[in-house]
PDB file of C-alpha atoms and ligand atoms in Angstrom:
ATOM      1  CA  UNK A   1    -119.490 -14.168 -92.970  1.00 48.00           C
ATOM      2  CA  UNK A   2    -117.473 -12.323 -90.501  1.00 45.00           C
ATOM      3  CA  UNK A   3    -114.332 -10.339 -91.701  1.00 43.00           C
ATOM      4  CA  UNK A   4    -114.506  -7.414 -89.283  1.00 41.00           C
ATOM      5  CA  UNK A   5    -113.235  -7.387 -85.788  1.00 44.00           C
ATOM      6  CA  UNK A   6    -116.079  -5.416 -84.889  1.00 49.00           C
ATOM      7  CA  UNK A   7    -118.458  -8.680 -85.242  1.00 59.00           C
ATOM      8  CA  UNK A   8    -116.040 -11.310 -85.093  1.00 70.00           C
ATOM      9  CA  UNK A   9    -117.432 -13.991 -82.627  1.00 82.00           C
ATOM     10  CA  UNK A  10    -115.245 -15.474 -80.082  1.00 91.00           C
ATOM     11  CA  UNK A  11    -114.682 -18.951 -81.732  1.00 95.00           C
ATOM     12  CA  UNK A  12    -112.918 -16.947 -84.476  1.00 96.00           C
ATOM     13  CA  UNK A  13    -110.853 -15.609 -82.028  1.00 96.00           C
ATOM     14  CA  UNK A  14    -109.837 -18.941 -80.706  1.00 97.00           C
ATOM     15  CA  UNK A  15    -108.430 -20.981 -83.874  1.00 98.00           C
ATOM     16  CA  UNK A  16    -104.666 -21.247 -83.418  1.00 98.00           C
ATOM     17  CA  UNK A  17    -102.274 -21.025 -86.494  1.00 97.00           C
ATOM     18  CA  UNK A  18     -99.693 -23.937 -86.214  1.00 98.00           C
ATOM     19  CA  UNK A  19     -96.853 -23.275 -88.653  1.00 97.00           C
ATOM     20  CA  UNK A  20     -95.520 -25.604 -90.599  1.00 96.00           C
ATOM     21  CA  UNK A  21     -97.601 -29.108 -89.226  1.00 96.00           C
ATOM     22  CA  UNK A  22     -98.155 -31.409 -90.608  1.00 94.00           C
ATOM     23  CA  UNK A  23     -95.018 -30.727 -93.112  1.00 93.00           C
ATOM     24  CA  UNK A  24     -93.268 -27.851 -94.295  1.00 95.00           C
ATOM     25  CA  UNK A  25     -95.241 -24.705 -95.568  1.00 93.00           C
ATOM     26  CA  UNK A  26     -98.847 -26.043 -94.437  1.00 93.00           C
ATOM     27  CA  UNK A  27    -100.167 -23.495 -91.732  1.00 95.00           C
ATOM     28  CA  UNK A  28    -102.595 -25.478 -90.065  1.00 97.00           C
ATOM     29  CA  UNK A  29    -105.635 -24.268 -88.686  1.00 98.00           C
ATOM     30  CA  UNK A  30    -105.796 -26.322 -85.255  1.00 98.00           C
ATOM     31  CA  UNK A  31    -109.579 -25.867 -84.086  1.00 98.00           C
ATOM     32  CA  UNK A  32    -108.934 -27.620 -80.372  1.00 98.00           C
ATOM     33  CA  UNK A  33    -108.987 -24.143 -78.637  1.00 98.00           C
ATOM     34  CA  UNK A  34    -112.507 -23.456 -80.132  1.00 98.00           C
ATOM     35  CA  UNK A  35    -113.655 -27.240 -79.204  1.00 98.00           C
ATOM     36  CA  UNK A  36    -112.481 -26.899 -75.353  1.00 98.00           C
ATOM     37  CA  UNK A  37    -114.221 -23.527 -74.696  1.00 97.00           C
ATOM     38  CA  UNK A  38    -117.758 -24.206 -73.618  1.00 96.00           C
ATOM     39  CA  UNK A  39    -119.191 -20.551 -75.196  1.00 96.00           C
ATOM     40  CA  UNK A  40    -116.862 -21.082 -77.920  1.00 97.00           C
ATOM     41  CA  UNK A  41    -118.133 -24.296 -78.896  1.00 97.00           C
ATOM     42  CA  UNK A  42    -121.771 -23.914 -78.346  1.00 97.00           C
ATOM     43  CA  UNK A  43    -121.768 -20.757 -80.386  1.00 97.00           C
ATOM     44  CA  UNK A  44    -119.732 -22.767 -83.379  1.00 98.00           C
ATOM     45  CA  UNK A  45    -122.281 -25.360 -83.738  1.00 98.00           C
ATOM     46  CA  UNK A  46    -125.290 -23.178 -83.472  1.00 98.00           C
ATOM     47  CA  UNK A  47    -123.428 -20.837 -86.443  1.00 98.00           C
ATOM     48  CA  UNK A  48    -123.149 -23.815 -88.412  1.00 98.00           C
ATOM     49  CA  UNK A  49    -126.582 -25.610 -87.958  1.00 98.00           C
ATOM     50  CA  UNK A  50    -128.469 -22.210 -87.606  1.00 98.00           C
ATOM     51  CA  UNK A  51    -129.488 -21.843 -91.294  1.00 98.00           C
ATOM     52  CA  UNK A  52    -130.212 -25.450 -92.039  1.00 98.00           C
ATOM     53  CA  UNK A  53    -133.423 -25.465 -89.478  1.00 98.00           C
ATOM     54  CA  UNK A  54    -135.855 -27.579 -90.767  1.00 98.00           C
ATOM     55  CA  UNK A  55    -134.352 -28.001 -94.214  1.00 98.00           C
ATOM     56  CA  UNK A  56    -132.061 -31.101 -93.367  1.00 98.00           C
ATOM     57  CA  UNK A  57    -132.951 -35.055 -93.106  1.00 98.00           C
ATOM     58  CA  UNK A  58    -129.623 -36.195 -92.080  1.00 98.00           C
ATOM     59  CA  UNK A  59    -126.086 -34.591 -91.708  1.00 99.00           C
ATOM     60  CA  UNK A  60    -122.554 -36.474 -93.466  1.00 99.00           C
ATOM     61  CA  UNK A  61    -119.452 -35.626 -91.466  1.00 98.00           C
ATOM     62  CA  UNK A  62    -116.211 -35.900 -93.245  1.00 98.00           C
ATOM     63  CA  UNK A  63    -113.259 -37.975 -90.917  1.00 98.00           C
ATOM     64  CA  UNK A  64    -111.834 -36.820 -89.115  1.00 97.00           C
ATOM     65  CA  UNK A  65    -112.394 -33.132 -87.777  1.00 98.00           C
ATOM     66  CA  UNK A  66    -115.571 -33.377 -89.799  1.00 98.00           C
ATOM     67  CA  UNK A  67    -117.418 -35.768 -87.146  1.00 98.00           C
ATOM     68  CA  UNK A  68    -116.405 -33.800 -84.158  1.00 98.00           C
ATOM     69  CA  UNK A  69    -118.446 -30.906 -86.060  1.00 98.00           C
ATOM     70  CA  UNK A  70    -121.317 -32.826 -87.906  1.00 99.00           C
ATOM     71  CA  UNK A  71    -122.396 -35.074 -84.746  1.00 98.00           C
ATOM     72  CA  UNK A  72    -123.468 -31.781 -82.634  1.00 98.00           C
ATOM     73  CA  UNK A  73    -124.955 -30.318 -85.579  1.00 99.00           C
ATOM     74  CA  UNK A  74    -126.808 -33.102 -86.493  1.00 99.00           C
ATOM     75  CA  UNK A  75    -128.319 -32.932 -83.008  1.00 98.00           C
ATOM     76  CA  UNK A  76    -128.816 -29.384 -83.017  1.00 98.00           C
ATOM     77  CA  UNK A  77    -131.071 -30.099 -86.080  1.00 98.00           C
ATOM     78  CA  UNK A  78    -132.842 -33.235 -84.811  1.00 98.00           C
ATOM     79  CA  UNK A  79    -131.514 -35.526 -87.794  1.00 98.00           C
ATOM     80  CA  UNK A  80    -129.565 -38.434 -87.847  1.00 98.00           C
ATOM     81  CA  UNK A  81    -125.933 -38.282 -88.669  1.00 98.00           C
ATOM     82  CA  UNK A  82    -123.945 -40.190 -91.303  1.00 98.00           C
ATOM     83  CA  UNK A  83    -120.098 -40.765 -91.730  1.00 98.00           C
ATOM     84  CA  UNK A  84    -118.158 -40.620 -94.411  1.00 98.00           C
ATOM     85  CA  UNK A  85    -114.787 -42.260 -93.751  1.00 98.00           C
ATOM     86  CA  UNK A  86    -111.259 -43.353 -95.159  1.00 97.00           C
ATOM     87  CA  UNK A  87    -110.765 -46.130 -96.904  1.00 98.00           C
ATOM     88  CA  UNK A  88    -111.337 -49.610 -95.177  1.00 98.00           C
ATOM     89  CA  UNK A  89    -113.160 -48.067 -92.073  1.00 98.00           C
ATOM     90  CA  UNK A  90    -116.762 -48.620 -92.547  1.00 98.00           C
ATOM     91  CA  UNK A  91    -117.714 -52.448 -91.647  1.00 98.00           C
ATOM     92  CA  UNK A  92    -120.814 -52.433 -94.379  1.00 98.00           C
ATOM     93  CA  UNK A  93    -121.306 -52.549 -97.883  1.00 98.00           C
ATOM     94  CA  UNK A  94    -119.716 -49.159 -99.292  1.00 98.00           C
ATOM     95  CA  UNK A  95    -119.351 -47.077-102.350  1.00 98.00           C
ATOM     96  CA  UNK A  96    -116.068 -45.410-102.562  1.00 98.00           C
ATOM     97  CA  UNK A  97    -115.142 -42.255-104.441  1.00 98.00           C
ATOM     98  CA  UNK A  98    -111.355 -40.912-105.613  1.00 96.00           C
ATOM     99  CA  UNK A  99    -110.056 -37.717-105.466  1.00 94.00           C
ATOM    100  CA  UNK A 100    -107.033 -36.000-106.683  1.00 89.00           C
ATOM    101  CA  UNK A 101    -104.752 -34.440-103.679  1.00 84.00           C
ATOM    102  CA  UNK A 102    -101.617 -32.113-104.463  1.00 73.00           C
ATOM    103  CA  UNK A 103     -99.565 -35.340-105.088  1.00 77.00           C
ATOM    104  CA  UNK A 104    -101.470 -38.403-105.887  1.00 86.00           C
ATOM    105  CA  UNK A 105    -105.296 -39.895-104.510  1.00 93.00           C
ATOM    106  CA  UNK A 106    -107.229 -40.531-102.103  1.00 95.00           C
ATOM    107  CA  UNK A 107    -110.403 -41.789-101.397  1.00 98.00           C
ATOM    108  CA  UNK A 108    -113.413 -41.552 -99.125  1.00 98.00           C
ATOM    109  CA  UNK A 109    -116.223 -44.472 -98.396  1.00 98.00           C
ATOM    110  CA  UNK A 110    -120.271 -44.374 -97.413  1.00 98.00           C
ATOM    111  CA  UNK A 111    -122.308 -47.586 -96.879  1.00 98.00           C
ATOM    112  CA  UNK A 112    -124.453 -47.771 -99.629  1.00 98.00           C
ATOM    113  CA  UNK A 113    -127.875 -47.715 -97.258  1.00 98.00           C
ATOM    114  CA  UNK A 114    -126.667 -44.468 -95.370  1.00 98.00           C
ATOM    115  CA  UNK A 115    -129.211 -42.153 -96.847  1.00 98.00           C
ATOM    116  CA  UNK A 116    -132.306 -42.759 -98.792  1.00 97.00           C
ATOM    117  CA  UNK A 117    -133.429 -41.503-101.932  1.00 97.00           C
ATOM    118  CA  UNK A 118    -134.514 -37.906-101.725  1.00 98.00           C
ATOM    119  CA  UNK A 119    -132.882 -37.686 -98.201  1.00 98.00           C
ATOM    120  CA  UNK A 120    -131.645 -33.856 -97.821  1.00 98.00           C
ATOM    121  CA  UNK A 121    -128.491 -33.738 -96.529  1.00 99.00           C
ATOM    122  CA  UNK A 122    -125.676 -31.276 -94.890  1.00 99.00           C
ATOM    123  CA  UNK A 123    -121.975 -31.991 -95.585  1.00 99.00           C
ATOM    124  CA  UNK A 124    -120.472 -30.695 -92.347  1.00 98.00           C
ATOM    125  CA  UNK A 125    -116.059 -30.451 -91.932  1.00 98.00           C
ATOM    126  CA  UNK A 126    -113.887 -28.255 -90.423  1.00 98.00           C
ATOM    127  CA  UNK A 127    -111.762 -26.692 -93.239  1.00 98.00           C
ATOM    128  CA  UNK A 128    -112.402 -26.158 -96.752  1.00 97.00           C
ATOM    129  CA  UNK A 129    -108.740 -25.765 -98.798  1.00 96.00           C
ATOM    130  CA  UNK A 130    -108.871 -27.451-102.203  1.00 95.00           C
ATOM    131  CA  UNK A 131    -112.113 -28.256-102.045  1.00 96.00           C
ATOM    132  CA  UNK A 132    -111.393 -31.744-103.367  1.00 96.00           C
ATOM    133  CA  UNK A 133    -112.522 -33.895-100.020  1.00 97.00           C
ATOM    134  CA  UNK A 134    -115.694 -31.665 -99.845  1.00 98.00           C
ATOM    135  CA  UNK A 135    -116.162 -32.481-103.402  1.00 98.00           C
ATOM    136  CA  UNK A 136    -116.047 -35.936-103.220  1.00 98.00           C
ATOM    137  CA  UNK A 137    -118.276 -36.396-100.268  1.00 98.00           C
ATOM    138  CA  UNK A 138    -120.895 -34.399-102.470  1.00 98.00           C
ATOM    139  CA  UNK A 139    -120.342 -37.087-105.354  1.00 98.00           C
ATOM    140  CA  UNK A 140    -120.628 -39.974-103.362  1.00 98.00           C
ATOM    141  CA  UNK A 141    -124.291 -38.392-101.691  1.00 98.00           C
ATOM    142  CA  UNK A 142    -125.687 -37.642-104.435  1.00 98.00           C
ATOM    143  CA  UNK A 143    -124.660 -41.272-106.353  1.00 98.00           C
ATOM    144  CA  UNK A 144    -126.798 -42.674-103.587  1.00 98.00           C
ATOM    145  CA  UNK A 145    -129.836 -40.425-104.526  1.00 98.00           C
ATOM    146  CA  UNK A 146    -129.397 -37.840-101.387  1.00 98.00           C
ATOM    147  CA  UNK A 147    -130.057 -33.869-102.158  1.00 98.00           C
ATOM    148  CA  UNK A 148    -127.109 -32.439-101.140  1.00 98.00           C
ATOM    149  CA  UNK A 149    -128.628 -29.146-100.096  1.00 98.00           C
ATOM    150  CA  UNK A 150    -125.021 -27.671 -98.749  1.00 98.00           C
ATOM    151  CA  UNK A 151    -121.955 -27.984 -97.696  1.00 98.00           C
ATOM    152  CA  UNK A 152    -120.887 -26.440 -94.014  1.00 98.00           C
ATOM    153  CA  UNK A 153    -117.979 -25.767 -92.896  1.00 98.00           C
ATOM    154  CA  UNK A 154    -116.139 -23.323 -89.714  1.00 98.00           C
ATOM    155  CA  UNK A 155    -112.924 -22.260 -92.140  1.00 98.00           C
ATOM    156  CA  UNK A 156    -112.517 -21.355 -95.653  1.00 98.00           C
ATOM    157  CA  UNK A 157    -108.632 -20.947 -97.096  1.00 97.00           C
ATOM    158  CA  UNK A 158    -110.461 -19.020 -99.858  1.00 97.00           C
ATOM    159  CA  UNK A 159    -106.499 -18.046-100.931  1.00 96.00           C
ATOM    160  CA  UNK A 160    -106.894 -21.779-102.084  1.00 95.00           C
ATOM    161  CA  UNK A 161    -110.339 -21.629-104.157  1.00 96.00           C
ATOM    162  CA  UNK A 162    -112.024 -24.161-102.668  1.00 96.00           C
ATOM    163  CA  UNK A 163    -115.052 -23.013-104.061  1.00 96.00           C
ATOM    164  CA  UNK A 164    -114.355 -23.547-107.346  1.00 97.00           C
ATOM    165  CA  UNK A 165    -114.543 -27.163-106.605  1.00 96.00           C
ATOM    166  CA  UNK A 166    -117.939 -26.701-105.301  1.00 97.00           C
ATOM    167  CA  UNK A 167    -119.753 -24.661-108.071  1.00 96.00           C
ATOM    168  CA  UNK A 168    -122.914 -26.366-107.676  1.00 96.00           C
ATOM    169  CA  UNK A 169    -123.589 -26.588-103.827  1.00 98.00           C
ATOM    170  CA  UNK A 170    -124.013 -23.722-101.905  1.00 98.00           C
ATOM    171  CA  UNK A 171    -121.369 -23.246 -99.638  1.00 98.00           C
ATOM    172  CA  UNK A 172    -121.782 -22.340 -95.669  1.00 98.00           C
ATOM    173  CA  UNK A 173    -118.481 -20.884 -94.222  1.00 98.00           C
ATOM    174  CA  UNK A 174    -118.269 -19.096 -90.990  1.00 97.00           C
ATOM    175  CA  UNK A 175    -114.299 -17.790 -91.214  1.00 97.00           C
ATOM    176  CA  UNK A 176    -112.923 -17.191 -94.366  1.00 97.00           C
ATOM    177  CA  UNK A 177    -109.059 -16.408 -94.810  1.00 96.00           C
ATOM    178  CA  UNK A 178    -108.453 -14.893 -97.737  1.00 91.00           C
ATOM    179  CA  UNK A 179    -104.955 -14.110 -97.993  1.00 78.00           C
ATOM    180  CA  UNK A 180    -103.511 -17.123 -96.986  1.00 56.00           C
TER     181      UNK A 180
HETATM  182  P1  AMP B 201    -108.987 -29.961 -99.042  1.00 94.76           P
HETATM  183  O1  AMP B 201    -109.633 -31.359 -99.975  1.00 94.76           O
HETATM  184  O2  AMP B 201    -108.032 -29.135 -99.897  1.00 94.76           O
HETATM  185  O3  AMP B 201    -110.348 -28.942 -99.303  1.00 94.76           O
HETATM  186  O4  AMP B 201    -108.862 -30.609 -97.894  1.00 94.76           O
HETATM  187  C1  AMP B 201    -109.468 -30.566 -97.118  1.00 94.76           C
HETATM  188  C2  AMP B 201    -109.443 -31.372 -95.797  1.00 94.76           C
HETATM  189  O5  AMP B 201    -107.763 -31.132 -95.401  1.00 94.76           O
HETATM  190  C3  AMP B 201    -110.139 -31.308 -94.593  1.00 94.76           C
HETATM  191  O6  AMP B 201    -110.664 -32.075 -93.778  1.00 94.76           O
HETATM  192  C4  AMP B 201    -109.229 -30.590 -93.361  1.00 94.76           C
HETATM  193  O7  AMP B 201    -109.774 -31.342 -92.304  1.00 94.76           O
HETATM  194  C5  AMP B 201    -107.802 -30.522 -93.858  1.00 94.76           C
HETATM  195  N1  AMP B 201    -107.337 -29.668 -94.044  1.00 94.76           N
HETATM  196  C6  AMP B 201    -106.340 -28.837 -95.179  1.00 94.76           C
HETATM  197  N2  AMP B 201    -105.739 -27.839 -95.127  1.00 94.76           N
HETATM  198  C7  AMP B 201    -105.934 -27.601 -93.938  1.00 94.76           C
HETATM  199  C8  AMP B 201    -105.312 -26.425 -93.021  1.00 94.76           C
HETATM  200  N3  AMP B 201    -104.366 -25.777 -93.626  1.00 94.76           N
HETATM  201  N4  AMP B 201    -105.369 -26.407 -91.745  1.00 94.76           N
HETATM  202  C9  AMP B 201    -106.196 -27.616 -91.268  1.00 94.76           C
HETATM  203  N5  AMP B 201    -106.959 -28.278 -91.936  1.00 94.76           N
HETATM  204  C10 AMP B 201    -106.654 -28.546 -93.239  1.00 94.76           C
END
């Protein structure tokens, strides 16, 4: 994890803060400037993937921005890729997991044959906020018999304490905003 300006990698400096998006009071972490920069994007994918070289059978990405990072991470690790999607998007038989939002509920789905029992899986997303989304993804994969090796995210919003929702799984984050 990089906290000082001395060892802050280029990709971290390109994260753009967007005030009041998608609704008032949210400071949105926009990663599109990182994705658009050749060197930053490559360094970001390497930083997400490198700790897991040789340890993973499949990489699971969470819709939608998680897909953008998870697919190149899977390629870098020479593994398959598995999409975890919002309800109604996947065409084959699915299992579904609901999770709490600040107001109401949401759900994620995965194909019932997306992972084999015992597969070592890395979950990838862009941002860890409250952790509810990532925790639901972990539950889906475990239900199908996978071994979730870790959750890897680019950005951890530490002040929202998403780590507490992921106590029983390794969390790999590249940058942590502790103070909001
Ligand atoms: P959570 O379930 O609260 O951890 O929310 C995680 C999901 O919401 C991730 O898939 C993120 O893409 C998105 N998200 C939540 N907060 C932010 C934020 N401040 N900036 C960008 N994305 C966010």
